[in-house]
mmCIF file of C-alpha atoms and ligand atoms in Angstrom:
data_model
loop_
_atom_site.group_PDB
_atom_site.id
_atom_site.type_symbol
_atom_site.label_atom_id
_atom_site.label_comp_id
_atom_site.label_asym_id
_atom_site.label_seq_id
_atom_site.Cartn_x
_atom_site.Cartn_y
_atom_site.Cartn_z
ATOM 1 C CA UNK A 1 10.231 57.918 35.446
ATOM 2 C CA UNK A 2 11.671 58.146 39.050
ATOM 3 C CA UNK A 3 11.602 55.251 40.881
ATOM 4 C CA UNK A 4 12.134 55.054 44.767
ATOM 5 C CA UNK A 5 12.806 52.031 46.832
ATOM 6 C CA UNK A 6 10.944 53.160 50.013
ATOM 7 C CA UNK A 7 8.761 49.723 51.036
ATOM 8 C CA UNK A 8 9.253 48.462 47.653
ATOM 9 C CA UNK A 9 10.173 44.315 47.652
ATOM 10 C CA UNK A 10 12.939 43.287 46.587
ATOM 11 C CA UNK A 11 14.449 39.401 45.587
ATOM 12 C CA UNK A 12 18.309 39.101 45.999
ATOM 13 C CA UNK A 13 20.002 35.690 45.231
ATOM 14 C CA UNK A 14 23.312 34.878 46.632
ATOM 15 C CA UNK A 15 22.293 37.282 49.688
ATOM 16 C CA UNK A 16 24.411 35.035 51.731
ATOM 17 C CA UNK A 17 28.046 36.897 51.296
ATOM 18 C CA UNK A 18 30.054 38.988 49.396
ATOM 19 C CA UNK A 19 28.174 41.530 46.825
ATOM 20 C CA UNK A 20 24.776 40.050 47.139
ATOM 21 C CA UNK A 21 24.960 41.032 51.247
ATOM 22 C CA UNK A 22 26.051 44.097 50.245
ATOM 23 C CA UNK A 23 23.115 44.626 47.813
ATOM 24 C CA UNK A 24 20.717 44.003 50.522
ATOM 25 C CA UNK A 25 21.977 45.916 52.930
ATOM 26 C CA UNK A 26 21.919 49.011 50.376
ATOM 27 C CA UNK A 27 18.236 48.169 49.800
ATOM 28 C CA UNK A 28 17.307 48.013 53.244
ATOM 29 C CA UNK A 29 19.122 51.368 54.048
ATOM 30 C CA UNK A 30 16.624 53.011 51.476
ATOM 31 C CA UNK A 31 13.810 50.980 53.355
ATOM 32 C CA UNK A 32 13.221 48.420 50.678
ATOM 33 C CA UNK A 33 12.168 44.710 52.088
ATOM 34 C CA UNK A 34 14.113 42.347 51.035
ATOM 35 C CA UNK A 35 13.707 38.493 50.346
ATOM 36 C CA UNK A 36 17.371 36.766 50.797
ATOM 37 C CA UNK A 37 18.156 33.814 49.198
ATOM 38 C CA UNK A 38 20.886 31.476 48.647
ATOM 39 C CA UNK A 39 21.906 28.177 50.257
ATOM 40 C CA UNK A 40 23.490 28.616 53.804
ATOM 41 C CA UNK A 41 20.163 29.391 55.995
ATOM 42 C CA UNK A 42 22.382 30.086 58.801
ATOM 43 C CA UNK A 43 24.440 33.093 56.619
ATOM 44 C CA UNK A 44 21.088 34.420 55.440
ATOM 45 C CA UNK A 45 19.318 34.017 59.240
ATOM 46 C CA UNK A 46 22.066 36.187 60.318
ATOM 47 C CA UNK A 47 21.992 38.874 57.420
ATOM 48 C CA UNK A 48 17.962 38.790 57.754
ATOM 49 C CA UNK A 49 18.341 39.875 61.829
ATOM 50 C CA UNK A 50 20.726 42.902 60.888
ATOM 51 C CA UNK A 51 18.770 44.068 57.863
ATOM 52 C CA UNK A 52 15.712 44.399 60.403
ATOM 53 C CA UNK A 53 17.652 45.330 63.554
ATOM 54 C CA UNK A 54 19.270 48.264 61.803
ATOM 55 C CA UNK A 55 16.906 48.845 59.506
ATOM 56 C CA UNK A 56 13.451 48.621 60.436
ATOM 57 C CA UNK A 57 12.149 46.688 57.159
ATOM 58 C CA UNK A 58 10.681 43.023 57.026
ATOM 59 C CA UNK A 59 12.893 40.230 55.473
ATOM 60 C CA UNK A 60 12.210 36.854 54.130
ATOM 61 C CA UNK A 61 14.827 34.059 54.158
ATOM 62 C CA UNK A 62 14.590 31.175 51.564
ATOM 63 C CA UNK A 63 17.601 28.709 51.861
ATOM 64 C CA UNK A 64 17.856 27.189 48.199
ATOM 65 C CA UNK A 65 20.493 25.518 45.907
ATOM 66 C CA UNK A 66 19.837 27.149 43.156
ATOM 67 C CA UNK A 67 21.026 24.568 40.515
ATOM 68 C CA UNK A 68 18.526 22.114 41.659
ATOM 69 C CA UNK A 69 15.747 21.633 39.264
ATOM 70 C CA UNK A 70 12.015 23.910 39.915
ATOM 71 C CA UNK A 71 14.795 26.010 41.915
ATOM 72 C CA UNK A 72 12.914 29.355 40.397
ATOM 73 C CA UNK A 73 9.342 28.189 40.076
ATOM 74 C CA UNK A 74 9.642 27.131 44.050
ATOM 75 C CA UNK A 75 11.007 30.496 44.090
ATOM 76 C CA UNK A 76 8.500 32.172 42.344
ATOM 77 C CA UNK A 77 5.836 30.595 44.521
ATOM 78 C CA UNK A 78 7.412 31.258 47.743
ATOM 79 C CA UNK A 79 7.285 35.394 47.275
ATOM 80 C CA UNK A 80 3.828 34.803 45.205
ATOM 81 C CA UNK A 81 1.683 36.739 48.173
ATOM 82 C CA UNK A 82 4.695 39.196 48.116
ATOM 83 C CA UNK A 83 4.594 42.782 46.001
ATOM 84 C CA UNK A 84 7.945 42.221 44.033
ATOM 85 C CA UNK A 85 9.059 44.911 42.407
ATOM 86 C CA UNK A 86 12.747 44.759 42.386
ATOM 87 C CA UNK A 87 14.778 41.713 41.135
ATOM 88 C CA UNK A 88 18.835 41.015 41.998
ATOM 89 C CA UNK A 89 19.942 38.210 39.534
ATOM 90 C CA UNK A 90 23.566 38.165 41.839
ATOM 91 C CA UNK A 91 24.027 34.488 42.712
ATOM 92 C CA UNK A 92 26.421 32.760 40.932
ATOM 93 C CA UNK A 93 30.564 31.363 40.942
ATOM 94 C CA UNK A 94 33.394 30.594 39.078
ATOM 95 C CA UNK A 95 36.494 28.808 38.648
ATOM 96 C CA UNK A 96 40.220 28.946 37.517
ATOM 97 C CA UNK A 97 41.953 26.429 36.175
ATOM 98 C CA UNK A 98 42.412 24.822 32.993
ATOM 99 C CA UNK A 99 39.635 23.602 31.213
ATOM 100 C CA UNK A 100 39.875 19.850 31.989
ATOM 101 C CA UNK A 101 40.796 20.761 35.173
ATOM 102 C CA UNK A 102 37.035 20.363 36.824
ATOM 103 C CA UNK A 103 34.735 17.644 36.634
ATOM 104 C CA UNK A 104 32.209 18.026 33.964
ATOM 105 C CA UNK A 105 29.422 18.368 37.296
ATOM 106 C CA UNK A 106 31.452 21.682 37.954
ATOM 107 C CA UNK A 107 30.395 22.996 34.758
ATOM 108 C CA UNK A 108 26.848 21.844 34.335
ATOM 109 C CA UNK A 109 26.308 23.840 37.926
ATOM 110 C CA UNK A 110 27.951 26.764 36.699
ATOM 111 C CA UNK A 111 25.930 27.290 33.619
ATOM 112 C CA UNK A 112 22.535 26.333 35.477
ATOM 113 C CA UNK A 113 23.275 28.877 38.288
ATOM 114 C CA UNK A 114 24.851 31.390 35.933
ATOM 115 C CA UNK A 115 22.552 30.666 33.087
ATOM 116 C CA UNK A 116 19.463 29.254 33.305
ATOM 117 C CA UNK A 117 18.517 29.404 37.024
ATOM 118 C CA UNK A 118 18.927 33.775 36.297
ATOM 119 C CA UNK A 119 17.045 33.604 32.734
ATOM 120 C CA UNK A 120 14.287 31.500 34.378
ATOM 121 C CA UNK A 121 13.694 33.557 37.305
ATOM 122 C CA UNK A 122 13.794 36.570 35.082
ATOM 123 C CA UNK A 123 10.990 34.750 32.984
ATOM 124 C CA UNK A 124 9.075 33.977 36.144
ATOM 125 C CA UNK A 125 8.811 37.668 37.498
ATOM 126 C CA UNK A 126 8.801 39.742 34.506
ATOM 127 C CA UNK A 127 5.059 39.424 33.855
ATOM 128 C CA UNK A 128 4.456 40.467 37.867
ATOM 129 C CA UNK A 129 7.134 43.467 37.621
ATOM 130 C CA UNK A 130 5.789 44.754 34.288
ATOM 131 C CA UNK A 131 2.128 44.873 36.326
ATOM 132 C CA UNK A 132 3.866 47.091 38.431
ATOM 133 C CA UNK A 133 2.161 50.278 38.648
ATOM 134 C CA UNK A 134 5.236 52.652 39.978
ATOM 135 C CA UNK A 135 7.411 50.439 37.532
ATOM 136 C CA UNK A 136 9.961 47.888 38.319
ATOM 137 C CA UNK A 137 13.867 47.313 38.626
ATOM 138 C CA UNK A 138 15.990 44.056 37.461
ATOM 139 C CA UNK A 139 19.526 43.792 38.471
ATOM 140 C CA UNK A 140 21.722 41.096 37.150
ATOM 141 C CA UNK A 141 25.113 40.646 38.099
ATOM 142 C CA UNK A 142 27.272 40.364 34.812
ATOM 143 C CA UNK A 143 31.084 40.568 34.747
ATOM 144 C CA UNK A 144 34.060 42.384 33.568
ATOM 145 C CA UNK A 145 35.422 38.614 32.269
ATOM 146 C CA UNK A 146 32.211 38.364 30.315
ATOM 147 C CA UNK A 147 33.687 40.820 27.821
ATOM 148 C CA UNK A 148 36.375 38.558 26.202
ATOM 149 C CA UNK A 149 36.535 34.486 26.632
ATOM 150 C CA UNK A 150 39.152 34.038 29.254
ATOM 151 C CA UNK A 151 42.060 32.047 29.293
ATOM 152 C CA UNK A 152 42.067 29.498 32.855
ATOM 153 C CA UNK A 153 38.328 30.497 33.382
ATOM 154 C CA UNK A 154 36.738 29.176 30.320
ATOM 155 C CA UNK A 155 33.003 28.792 31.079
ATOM 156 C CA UNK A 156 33.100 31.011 33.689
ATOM 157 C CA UNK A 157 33.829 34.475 31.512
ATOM 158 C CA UNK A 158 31.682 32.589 28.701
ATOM 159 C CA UNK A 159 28.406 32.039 31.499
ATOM 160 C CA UNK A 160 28.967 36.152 32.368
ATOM 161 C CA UNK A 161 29.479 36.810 28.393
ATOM 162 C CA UNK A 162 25.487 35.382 27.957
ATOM 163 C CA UNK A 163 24.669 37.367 31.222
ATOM 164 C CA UNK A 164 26.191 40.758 30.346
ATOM 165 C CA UNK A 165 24.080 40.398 26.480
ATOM 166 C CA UNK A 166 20.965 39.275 28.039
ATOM 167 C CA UNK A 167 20.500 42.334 30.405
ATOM 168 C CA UNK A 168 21.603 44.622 27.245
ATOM 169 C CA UNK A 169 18.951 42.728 25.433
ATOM 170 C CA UNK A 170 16.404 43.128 27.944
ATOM 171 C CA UNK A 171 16.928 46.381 28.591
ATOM 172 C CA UNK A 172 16.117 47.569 25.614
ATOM 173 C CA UNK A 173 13.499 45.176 24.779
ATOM 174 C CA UNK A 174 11.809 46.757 27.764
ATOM 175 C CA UNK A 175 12.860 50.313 27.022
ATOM 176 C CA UNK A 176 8.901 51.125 26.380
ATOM 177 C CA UNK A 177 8.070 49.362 29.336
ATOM 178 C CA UNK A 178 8.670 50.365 32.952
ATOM 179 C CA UNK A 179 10.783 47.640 34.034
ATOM 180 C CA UNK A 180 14.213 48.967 33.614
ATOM 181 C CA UNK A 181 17.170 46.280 33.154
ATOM 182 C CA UNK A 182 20.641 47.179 34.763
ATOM 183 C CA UNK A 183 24.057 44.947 33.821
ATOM 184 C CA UNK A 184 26.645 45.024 36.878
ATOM 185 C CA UNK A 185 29.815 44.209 35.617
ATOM 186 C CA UNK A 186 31.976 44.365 38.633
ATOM 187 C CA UNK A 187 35.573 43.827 38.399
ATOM 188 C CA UNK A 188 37.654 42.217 41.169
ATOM 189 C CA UNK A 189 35.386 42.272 43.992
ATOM 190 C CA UNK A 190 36.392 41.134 47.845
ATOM 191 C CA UNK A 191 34.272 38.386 48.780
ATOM 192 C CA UNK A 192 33.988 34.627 49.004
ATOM 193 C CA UNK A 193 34.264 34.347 45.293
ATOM 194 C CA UNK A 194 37.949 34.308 45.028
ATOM 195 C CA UNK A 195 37.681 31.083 47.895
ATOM 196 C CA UNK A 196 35.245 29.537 45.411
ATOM 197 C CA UNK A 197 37.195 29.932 42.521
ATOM 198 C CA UNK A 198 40.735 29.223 43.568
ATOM 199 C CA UNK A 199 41.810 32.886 42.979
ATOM 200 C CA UNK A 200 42.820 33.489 46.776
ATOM 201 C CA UNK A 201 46.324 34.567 47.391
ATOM 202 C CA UNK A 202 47.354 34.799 43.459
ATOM 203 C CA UNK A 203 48.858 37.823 42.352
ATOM 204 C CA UNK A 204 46.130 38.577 40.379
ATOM 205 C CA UNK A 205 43.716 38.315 43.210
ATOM 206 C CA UNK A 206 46.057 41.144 45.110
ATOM 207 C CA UNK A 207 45.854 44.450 42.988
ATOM 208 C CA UNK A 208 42.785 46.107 42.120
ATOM 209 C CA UNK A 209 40.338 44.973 44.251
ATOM 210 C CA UNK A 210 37.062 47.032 45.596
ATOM 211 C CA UNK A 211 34.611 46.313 48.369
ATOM 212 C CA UNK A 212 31.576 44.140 47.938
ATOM 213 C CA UNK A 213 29.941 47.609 49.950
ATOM 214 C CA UNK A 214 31.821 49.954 47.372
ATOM 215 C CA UNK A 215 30.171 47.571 44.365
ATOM 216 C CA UNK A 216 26.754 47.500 45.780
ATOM 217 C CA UNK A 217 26.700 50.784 46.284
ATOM 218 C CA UNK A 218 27.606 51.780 42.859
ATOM 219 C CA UNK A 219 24.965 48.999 41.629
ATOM 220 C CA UNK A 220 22.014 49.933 43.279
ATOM 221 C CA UNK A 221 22.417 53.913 42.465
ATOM 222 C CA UNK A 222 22.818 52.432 38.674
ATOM 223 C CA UNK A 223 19.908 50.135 39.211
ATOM 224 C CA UNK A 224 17.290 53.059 40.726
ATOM 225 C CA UNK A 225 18.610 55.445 38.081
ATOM 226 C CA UNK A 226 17.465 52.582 35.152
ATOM 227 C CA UNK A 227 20.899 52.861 33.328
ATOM 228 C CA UNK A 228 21.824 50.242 31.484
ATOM 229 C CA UNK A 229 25.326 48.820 32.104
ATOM 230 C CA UNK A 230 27.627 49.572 35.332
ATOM 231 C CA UNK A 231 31.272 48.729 35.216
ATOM 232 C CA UNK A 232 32.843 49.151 38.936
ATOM 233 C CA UNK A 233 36.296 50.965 38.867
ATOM 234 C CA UNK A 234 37.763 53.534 36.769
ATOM 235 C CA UNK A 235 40.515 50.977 35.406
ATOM 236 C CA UNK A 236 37.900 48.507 34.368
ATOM 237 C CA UNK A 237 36.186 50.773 32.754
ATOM 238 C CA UNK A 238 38.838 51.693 30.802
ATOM 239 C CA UNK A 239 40.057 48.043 30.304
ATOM 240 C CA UNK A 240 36.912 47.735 28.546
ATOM 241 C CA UNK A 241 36.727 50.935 26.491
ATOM 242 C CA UNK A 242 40.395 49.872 24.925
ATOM 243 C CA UNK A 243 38.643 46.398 23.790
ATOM 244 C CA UNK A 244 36.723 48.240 21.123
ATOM 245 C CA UNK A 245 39.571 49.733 19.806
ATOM 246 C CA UNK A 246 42.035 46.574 20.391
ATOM 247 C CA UNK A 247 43.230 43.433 17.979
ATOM 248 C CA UNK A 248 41.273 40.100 19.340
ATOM 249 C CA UNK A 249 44.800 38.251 18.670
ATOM 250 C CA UNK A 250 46.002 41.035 21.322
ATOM 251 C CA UNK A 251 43.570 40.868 23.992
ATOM 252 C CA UNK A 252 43.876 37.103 24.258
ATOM 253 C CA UNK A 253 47.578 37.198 24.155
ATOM 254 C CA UNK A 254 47.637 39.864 27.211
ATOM 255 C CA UNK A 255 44.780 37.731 29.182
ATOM 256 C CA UNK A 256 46.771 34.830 28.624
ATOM 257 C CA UNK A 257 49.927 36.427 30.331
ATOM 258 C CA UNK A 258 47.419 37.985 33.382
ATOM 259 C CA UNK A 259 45.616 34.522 33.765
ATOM 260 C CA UNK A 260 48.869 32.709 33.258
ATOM 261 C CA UNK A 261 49.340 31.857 37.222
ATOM 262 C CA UNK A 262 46.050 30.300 37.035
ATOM 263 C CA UNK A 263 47.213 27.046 35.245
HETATM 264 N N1 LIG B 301 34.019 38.877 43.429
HETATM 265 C C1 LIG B 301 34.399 39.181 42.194
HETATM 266 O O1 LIG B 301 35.584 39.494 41.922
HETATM 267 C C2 LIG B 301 33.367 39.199 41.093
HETATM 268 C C3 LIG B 301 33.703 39.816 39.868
HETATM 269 C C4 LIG B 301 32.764 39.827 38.849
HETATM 270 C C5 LIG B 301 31.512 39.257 39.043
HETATM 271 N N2 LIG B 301 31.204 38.666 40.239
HETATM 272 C C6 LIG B 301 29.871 38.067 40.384
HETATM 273 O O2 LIG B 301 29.238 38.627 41.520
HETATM 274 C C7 LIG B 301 28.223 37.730 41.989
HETATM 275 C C8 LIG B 301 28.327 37.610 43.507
HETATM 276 O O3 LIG B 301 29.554 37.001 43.824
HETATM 277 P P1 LIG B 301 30.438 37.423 45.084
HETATM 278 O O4 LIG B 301 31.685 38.030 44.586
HETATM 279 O O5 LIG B 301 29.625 38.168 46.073
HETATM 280 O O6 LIG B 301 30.843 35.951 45.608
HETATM 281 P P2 LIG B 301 30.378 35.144 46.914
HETATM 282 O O7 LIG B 301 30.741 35.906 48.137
HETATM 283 O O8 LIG B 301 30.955 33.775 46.727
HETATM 284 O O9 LIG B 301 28.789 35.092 46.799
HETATM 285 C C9 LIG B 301 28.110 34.183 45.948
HETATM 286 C C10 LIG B 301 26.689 34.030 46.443
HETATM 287 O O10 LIG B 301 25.991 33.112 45.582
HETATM 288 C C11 LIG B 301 25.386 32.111 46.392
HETATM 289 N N3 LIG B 301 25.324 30.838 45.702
HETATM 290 C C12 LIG B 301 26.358 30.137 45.144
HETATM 291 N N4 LIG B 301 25.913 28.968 44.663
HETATM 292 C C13 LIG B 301 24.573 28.913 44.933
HETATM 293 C C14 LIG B 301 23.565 27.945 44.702
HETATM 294 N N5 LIG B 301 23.832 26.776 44.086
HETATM 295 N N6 LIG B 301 22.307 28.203 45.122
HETATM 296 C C15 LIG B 301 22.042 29.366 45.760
HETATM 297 N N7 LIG B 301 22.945 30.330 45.996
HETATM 298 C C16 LIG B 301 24.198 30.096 45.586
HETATM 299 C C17 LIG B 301 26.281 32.009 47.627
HETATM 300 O O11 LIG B 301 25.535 31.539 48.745
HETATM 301 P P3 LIG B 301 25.572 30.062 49.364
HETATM 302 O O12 LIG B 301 26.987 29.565 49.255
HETATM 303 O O13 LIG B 301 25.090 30.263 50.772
HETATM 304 O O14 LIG B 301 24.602 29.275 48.544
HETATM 305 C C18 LIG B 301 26.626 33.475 47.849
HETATM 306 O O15 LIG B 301 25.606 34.112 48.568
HETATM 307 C C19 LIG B 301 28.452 36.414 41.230
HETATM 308 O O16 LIG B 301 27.494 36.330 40.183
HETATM 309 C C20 LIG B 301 29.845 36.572 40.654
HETATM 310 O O17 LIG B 301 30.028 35.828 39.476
HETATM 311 C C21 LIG B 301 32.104 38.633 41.266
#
């Protein structure tokens, strides 16, 4: 089942920086509309006037904080008279740190946004993209962390953990359907996130890193193509091959040394 995203619709949370910008802008090169949304309506005004300017589609801005409660039923409503047919689950942050390093309130955002906000919205469109009569695309925005709990980013890797196993889920619970279900697991990524989660100028933070454009890019072929899981970067990929094959004990002992500068 081929599926094109000429004048399709498409929802992108977090469209305000980084990867989810990136996302959008890949759409609307293929002519897909998009709807952006995240909190800064200035950010998302500005993305909105490119995406249109260079691109000829139509755009919809809807500044929302996302953790707030009826965050995805007002979103549901407000792209109601709108043919969705593509979804991008992106939105979301971390932190580094140790544990009791945060204020609880940190936490309870980062699982809502990470969480529930992406599960509800999910729950919310499904019916709508399984009606879908050239089929449908969802896109959620996993992680490389959410393959092994992390050491100095505790509920962060164990928030992407619960993403990264509901997209597998999905997708095959939908495998007869056709919505397909993509995972993005992106490894370090250039973008605002690093700012947000106190990762900016660590060593860690310095090696390794791809373009939100080079991410997007690789997510949105995966996403069209309906495959099931894409890890960005051939050393990621390979990081997570080896965890098959590797001790637990061993794994957390080498993510403890990595994450170590974190404390
Ligand atoms: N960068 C990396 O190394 C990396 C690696 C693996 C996974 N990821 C994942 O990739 C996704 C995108 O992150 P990014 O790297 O592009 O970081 P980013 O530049 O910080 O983008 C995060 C986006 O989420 C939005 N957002 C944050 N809190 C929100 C809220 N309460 N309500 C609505 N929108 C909210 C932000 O917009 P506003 O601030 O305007 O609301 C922004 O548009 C995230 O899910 C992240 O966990 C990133």
């Amino acid at each position: 089942m081929s599926f094109t995203l000429n004048n399709q619709w498409a929802v992108v949370t977090g469209a305000s920086s980084g990867i989810g910008t990136e996302i959008a802008r890949r759409l609307a090169g293929s002519g897909c509309h998009v709807v952006l949304v995240a909190r800064r309506q200035e950010r998302l005004n500005e993305v909105a006037a490119r995406l249109e300017q260079e691109h000829r589609v139509q755009t919809r801005v809807l500044p929302l904080d996302l953790t707030e409660p009826g965050a995805a039923q007002r979103l549901g409503e407000a792209v109601a008279d709108l043919p969705i047919t593509v979804l991008v689950n992106n939105a979301g942050f971390g932190k580094t740190g140790p544990f009791n390093g945060e204020d609880f309130a940190v936490y309870q955002r980062m699982v809502t946004l990470n969480i529930l906000f992406l599960s509800e919205l999910t729950y919310q469109l499904l019916p709508r993209l399984r009606e879908a009569a050239g089929g449908a695309r969802i896109l959620n925005v996993g992680s490389i962390a959410g393959y092994q709990g992390v050491p100095n980013m505790v509920v962060y890797s164990a928030t992407k953990a619960y993403v990264n196993h509901f997209s597998e889920g999905l997708h095959w619970e939908l495998s007869d359907t056709k919505v397909r279900v993509t995972n993005l697991a992106p490894g370090k990524t250039e973008s605002e996130f690093f700012d947000v989660a106190s990762m900016r100028g660590t060593q860690f933070a310095r090696t390794g890193v791809l373009s939100a454009e080079r991410v997007a890019n690789l997510a949105v072929k995966a996403m069209v193509a309906g495959k099931r899981n894409v890890i960005t970067g051939w050393d990621n990929r390979l990081n997570v091959f080896a965890l098959r094959f590797s001790p637990r004990w061993l794994v957390g002992v080498v993510l403890r040394f990595l994450f170590r500068e974190m404390k």
